[in-house]
Amino acid sequence: FIPLFGMLAMVAIMLAVLISPRALITRPFVAVRHPEFTAPRRDAAARMRVTGLRTVLLDETLAPELRLRSLMLLQNFPIRRAGPFLRRLLSDPADDIRLTAYSLLERETRRISEIIEQDALALAMTTEPAMRLIIHRRLAEQHWELVYTGLAQTDLADYSLAEALRHLDQALAIAPREPGLWLLRGRLLSTRGDGETAGLAYREAIRCGLPTERAAPWLAELAYHQRNHDEVRAQMQKVDVATVGPTVSPVALFWRARTKSTRFRDQQ
């Protein structure tokens, strides 16, 4: 009797659901306040971890085994952040620390160099403009990566910058209206110390379609090096604090606060 009564019970429930007046079912909707965006704290936690590792790595009185274990943890961090510590350890009195730091730097340099070699071979084997544009851009970015991460120093950095600009110019010859290429060109010229030409490249990127708020931090950086603080404040007003990273947003808020305080002082 269980299957029989079970089927009858299910039919009764389905009929009750179908026959019940839907008007009695209320689904209240209310307006809620828009949630406030908060930047993730992972970057701050990573800074704390790097600070702790730096304390251990640079303390030559600690046991070499402890320092070596801490050194191996640096391979989990981006080379941009781990590079300065590794270069300082190249003159460490402990052989294991010095050799391990050198091997970590050499491994990252070799990885980027292998990508550059593969792209150079691919560039020599293709004549299609679209593919050559992609390869030229990638070669420029990889050479820039060597400089940006600090893996290339002194003469090697100058060579990498020159190669990055050479490939970038060839990419721009194929796609002269590509804003990302002009933005990268501005960063390369700014790193080389050619601020005036870098500013022209950033403005050309804006004319080609780059949003003004994306170029504003780079133009503000150029203005700061030129001691043009009024231009820095003007550019920081264009920065969208909600979309930039946790490194730029405090700087933008600082310069905006200076703008307000300057206006208040002028009114007084």
Short mmCIF file of C-alpha atoms in Angstrom, two decimals:
data_model
loop_
_atom_site.label_atom_id
_atom_site.label_comp_id
_atom_site.label_asym_id
_atom_site.label_seq_id
_atom_site.Cartn_x
_atom_site.Cartn_y
_atom_site.Cartn_z
CA PHE A 1 0.00 0.00 0.00
CA ILE A 2 2.99 2.36 0.36
CA PRO A 3 3.48 2.88 -3.42
CA LEU A 4 -0.27 3.38 -3.88
CA PHE A 5 -0.75 5.90 -1.09
CA GLY A 6 2.57 7.55 -1.96
CA MET A 7 1.41 8.21 -5.53
CA LEU A 8 -1.96 9.49 -4.28
CA ALA A 9 -0.19 11.84 -1.85
CA MET A 10 2.04 13.26 -4.61
CA VAL A 11 -0.98 13.81 -6.88
CA ALA A 12 -2.80 15.58 -4.05
CA ILE A 13 0.14 17.85 -3.39
CA MET A 14 0.47 18.74 -7.10
CA LEU A 15 -3.24 19.53 -7.33
CA ALA A 16 -3.04 21.70 -4.24
CA VAL A 17 -0.15 23.65 -5.73
CA LEU A 18 -1.94 24.12 -9.07
CA ILE A 19 -5.30 25.09 -7.56
CA SER A 20 -3.94 27.43 -4.85
CA PRO A 21 -4.48 31.12 -5.73
CA ARG A 22 -1.19 32.65 -6.85
CA ALA A 23 -2.40 36.11 -5.87
CA LEU A 24 -1.90 35.17 -2.23
CA ILE A 25 1.82 34.51 -2.86
CA THR A 26 3.68 37.72 -2.13
CA ARG A 27 7.23 38.40 -3.22
CA PRO A 28 8.23 41.70 -1.66
CA PHE A 29 11.06 43.61 -3.35
CA VAL A 30 12.87 46.42 -1.57
CA ALA A 31 15.59 48.81 -2.67
CA VAL A 32 18.95 48.24 -1.02
CA ARG A 33 21.96 50.50 -0.75
CA HIS A 34 24.67 50.01 -3.34
CA PRO A 35 27.54 48.04 -1.76
CA GLU A 36 30.73 49.95 -1.21
CA PHE A 37 33.72 48.61 -3.10
CA THR A 38 36.76 47.79 -0.99
CA ALA A 39 40.11 46.99 -2.50
CA PRO A 40 41.45 43.49 -1.76
CA ARG A 41 43.96 43.19 1.03
CA ARG A 42 46.08 40.54 -0.61
CA ASP A 43 48.61 43.12 -1.72
CA ALA A 44 49.04 44.42 1.83
CA ALA A 45 49.43 40.89 3.12
CA ALA A 46 52.05 40.20 0.47
CA ARG A 47 53.94 43.33 1.51
CA MET A 48 53.94 42.08 5.09
CA ARG A 49 55.30 38.72 3.99
CA VAL A 50 57.99 40.38 1.90
CA THR A 51 58.93 42.58 4.87
CA GLY A 52 59.30 39.52 7.09
CA LEU A 53 61.38 37.72 4.49
CA ARG A 54 63.60 40.76 4.05
CA THR A 55 64.29 40.86 7.79
CA VAL A 56 65.38 37.22 7.76
CA LEU A 57 67.33 37.36 4.50
CA LEU A 58 69.35 40.47 5.32
CA ASP A 59 70.22 39.39 8.86
CA GLU A 60 73.61 37.73 8.41
CA THR A 61 73.69 36.61 12.07
CA LEU A 62 70.90 34.07 11.53
CA ALA A 63 71.51 30.44 10.64
CA PRO A 64 72.22 29.97 6.92
CA GLU A 65 69.64 27.15 6.74
CA LEU A 66 66.87 29.47 7.93
CA ARG A 67 67.90 32.21 5.52
CA LEU A 68 68.11 29.71 2.66
CA ARG A 69 64.57 28.46 3.31
CA SER A 70 63.34 32.05 3.32
CA LEU A 71 65.23 32.70 0.12
CA MET A 72 63.49 29.82 -1.63
CA LEU A 73 60.13 31.40 -0.75
CA LEU A 74 61.02 34.39 -2.90
CA GLN A 75 60.57 32.34 -6.06
CA ASN A 76 56.81 32.48 -5.39
CA PHE A 77 56.82 36.29 -5.64
CA PRO A 78 56.89 38.31 -8.87
CA ILE A 79 60.43 39.01 -9.97
CA ARG A 80 59.64 42.73 -9.94
CA ARG A 81 59.34 42.56 -6.13
CA ALA A 82 61.84 39.80 -5.42
CA GLY A 83 64.54 41.17 -7.73
CA PRO A 84 65.86 43.93 -5.42
CA PHE A 85 66.34 41.46 -2.56
CA LEU A 86 68.02 38.92 -4.81
CA ARG A 87 70.46 41.50 -6.17
CA ARG A 88 71.40 42.58 -2.65
CA LEU A 89 72.11 38.96 -1.77
CA LEU A 90 74.62 38.62 -4.61
CA SER A 91 77.22 40.08 -2.26
CA ASP A 92 76.20 37.99 0.76
CA PRO A 93 79.11 36.34 2.61
CA ALA A 94 77.35 32.94 2.64
CA ASP A 95 78.11 31.00 -0.54
CA ASP A 96 74.77 29.14 -0.59
CA ILE A 97 72.77 32.36 -0.27
CA ARG A 98 74.81 34.12 -2.94
CA LEU A 99 74.66 31.25 -5.43
CA THR A 100 70.95 30.62 -4.89
CA ALA A 101 70.10 34.28 -5.42
CA TYR A 102 72.15 34.30 -8.61
CA SER A 103 70.45 31.13 -9.89
CA LEU A 104 66.97 32.56 -9.28
CA LEU A 105 67.82 35.74 -11.18
CA GLU A 106 69.50 33.77 -13.95
CA ARG A 107 66.52 31.43 -14.29
CA GLU A 108 64.09 34.31 -14.86
CA THR A 109 66.47 36.02 -17.27
CA ARG A 110 66.90 32.79 -19.23
CA ARG A 111 63.13 32.28 -19.39
CA ILE A 112 62.54 35.70 -20.96
CA SER A 113 65.54 35.32 -23.26
CA GLU A 114 64.20 32.01 -24.58
CA ILE A 115 60.86 33.67 -25.39
CA ILE A 116 62.72 36.43 -27.24
CA GLU A 117 64.73 33.88 -29.26
CA GLN A 118 61.61 31.91 -30.21
CA ASP A 119 59.77 35.06 -31.26
CA ALA A 120 62.76 36.25 -33.29
CA LEU A 121 62.78 32.94 -35.21
CA ALA A 122 59.03 33.17 -35.76
CA LEU A 123 59.41 36.73 -37.02
CA ALA A 124 61.99 35.66 -39.61
CA MET A 125 59.66 32.94 -40.92
CA THR A 126 56.51 35.01 -41.48
CA THR A 127 55.61 37.77 -43.89
CA GLU A 128 51.96 38.22 -42.90
CA PRO A 129 51.49 41.77 -41.53
CA ALA A 130 49.00 40.74 -38.81
CA MET A 131 51.34 38.06 -37.47
CA ARG A 132 54.37 40.32 -37.69
CA LEU A 133 52.47 42.94 -35.70
CA ILE A 134 51.80 40.43 -32.93
CA ILE A 135 55.41 39.23 -32.83
CA HIS A 136 56.91 42.73 -32.92
CA ARG A 137 54.67 43.76 -30.05
CA ARG A 138 55.54 40.67 -28.04
CA LEU A 139 59.27 41.21 -28.61
CA ALA A 140 58.97 44.81 -27.47
CA GLU A 141 57.09 43.71 -24.35
CA GLN A 142 59.65 41.02 -23.49
CA HIS A 143 62.59 43.41 -23.85
CA TRP A 144 60.69 45.89 -21.72
CA GLU A 145 60.09 43.14 -19.15
CA LEU A 146 63.84 42.71 -18.72
CA VAL A 147 64.17 46.41 -17.90
CA TYR A 148 60.97 46.73 -15.86
CA THR A 149 61.83 43.81 -13.57
CA GLY A 150 65.41 45.00 -13.12
CA LEU A 151 66.92 41.89 -14.70
CA ALA A 152 68.73 44.07 -17.24
CA GLN A 153 71.16 46.55 -15.70
CA THR A 154 73.44 49.32 -17.08
CA ASP A 155 74.50 48.57 -20.67
CA LEU A 156 72.18 45.58 -20.98
CA ALA A 157 69.25 47.77 -19.93
CA ASP A 158 70.15 50.35 -22.57
CA TYR A 159 70.34 47.61 -25.19
CA SER A 160 66.98 46.13 -24.12
CA LEU A 161 65.33 49.55 -24.27
CA ALA A 162 66.75 50.17 -27.74
CA GLU A 163 65.53 46.77 -28.96
CA ALA A 164 62.10 47.32 -27.43
CA LEU A 165 61.78 50.70 -29.17
CA ARG A 166 62.99 49.20 -32.46
CA HIS A 167 60.35 46.46 -32.44
CA LEU A 168 57.72 48.89 -31.21
CA ASP A 169 58.39 51.29 -34.07
CA GLN A 170 58.03 48.44 -36.56
CA ALA A 171 54.74 47.44 -34.92
CA LEU A 172 53.53 51.05 -35.14
CA ALA A 173 54.45 51.08 -38.84
CA ILE A 174 51.87 48.29 -39.28
CA ALA A 175 49.25 49.63 -36.82
CA PRO A 176 49.84 53.36 -36.30
CA ARG A 177 46.47 53.88 -34.57
CA GLU A 178 46.96 51.23 -31.85
CA PRO A 179 46.77 53.08 -28.48
CA GLY A 180 48.45 50.29 -26.51
CA LEU A 181 51.58 50.58 -28.63
CA TRP A 182 51.78 54.33 -28.04
CA LEU A 183 51.30 53.83 -24.31
CA LEU A 184 54.16 51.32 -24.19
CA ARG A 185 56.31 53.68 -26.25
CA GLY A 186 55.71 56.43 -23.72
CA ARG A 187 56.79 54.17 -20.86
CA LEU A 188 59.94 53.13 -22.71
CA LEU A 189 60.89 56.73 -23.51
CA SER A 190 60.14 57.82 -19.94
CA THR A 191 62.41 55.09 -18.55
CA ARG A 192 65.16 56.20 -20.94
CA GLY A 193 64.82 59.75 -19.61
CA ASP A 194 63.20 61.32 -22.67
CA GLY A 195 60.26 62.90 -20.87
CA GLU A 196 59.18 65.31 -23.59
CA THR A 197 58.89 62.64 -26.28
CA ALA A 198 57.23 60.30 -23.79
CA GLY A 199 54.55 62.91 -23.16
CA LEU A 200 53.90 63.17 -26.88
CA ALA A 201 53.52 59.38 -27.06
CA TYR A 202 51.01 59.36 -24.17
CA ARG A 203 48.94 62.09 -25.82
CA GLU A 204 49.05 60.27 -29.13
CA ALA A 205 47.70 57.19 -27.33
CA ILE A 206 44.79 59.31 -26.07
CA ARG A 207 44.12 60.60 -29.57
CA CYS A 208 44.07 57.00 -30.81
CA GLY A 209 41.38 56.03 -28.30
CA LEU A 210 43.09 55.35 -24.98
CA PRO A 211 40.86 56.53 -22.09
CA THR A 212 42.21 59.71 -20.52
CA GLU A 213 42.11 58.27 -17.01
CA ARG A 214 44.47 55.45 -18.05
CA ALA A 215 47.11 57.84 -19.38
CA ALA A 216 46.69 60.35 -16.54
CA PRO A 217 49.00 58.58 -14.02
CA TRP A 218 51.84 58.40 -16.57
CA LEU A 219 51.41 62.06 -17.53
CA ALA A 220 51.34 62.96 -13.84
CA GLU A 221 54.59 61.07 -13.31
CA LEU A 222 56.26 63.03 -16.11
CA ALA A 223 54.96 66.29 -14.67
CA TYR A 224 56.27 65.35 -11.22
CA HIS A 225 59.78 64.74 -12.57
CA GLN A 226 59.57 68.15 -14.25
CA ARG A 227 58.50 69.71 -10.90
CA ASN A 228 55.24 70.86 -12.49
CA HIS A 229 53.00 70.21 -9.49
CA ASP A 230 50.01 72.04 -10.96
CA GLU A 231 50.01 69.60 -13.87
CA VAL A 232 50.33 66.68 -11.46
CA ARG A 233 47.21 67.82 -9.61
CA ALA A 234 45.35 68.36 -12.89
CA GLN A 235 46.18 64.87 -14.13
CA MET A 236 45.32 63.22 -10.81
CA GLN A 237 41.87 64.78 -11.01
CA LYS A 238 41.25 62.63 -14.09
CA VAL A 239 42.16 59.34 -12.37
CA ASP A 240 39.25 57.06 -11.55
CA VAL A 241 40.14 55.95 -8.02
CA ALA A 242 37.63 53.09 -8.12
CA THR A 243 39.32 51.36 -11.06
CA VAL A 244 43.04 51.96 -10.54
CA GLY A 245 45.14 49.64 -8.45
CA PRO A 246 45.91 49.98 -4.74
CA THR A 247 49.26 51.58 -5.56
CA VAL A 248 47.91 54.49 -7.61
CA SER A 249 44.70 55.26 -5.72
CA PRO A 250 46.40 56.59 -2.52
CA VAL A 251 48.61 58.84 -4.67
CA ALA A 252 45.58 60.20 -6.51
CA LEU A 253 43.74 60.83 -3.24
CA PHE A 254 46.81 62.60 -1.82
CA TRP A 255 47.05 65.02 -4.74
CA ARG A 256 43.30 65.62 -4.70
CA ALA A 257 43.54 66.51 -1.02
CA ARG A 258 46.34 68.93 -1.85
CA THR A 259 44.11 70.51 -4.48
CA LYS A 260 41.33 71.06 -1.96
CA SER A 261 43.68 72.48 0.65
CA THR A 262 45.25 74.79 -1.93
CA ARG A 263 41.84 76.10 -2.98
CA PHE A 264 40.85 76.66 0.65
CA ARG A 265 44.08 78.56 1.31
CA ASP A 266 43.55 80.69 -1.80
CA GLN A 267 40.00 81.54 -0.68
CA GLN A 268 41.29 82.63 2.70
#
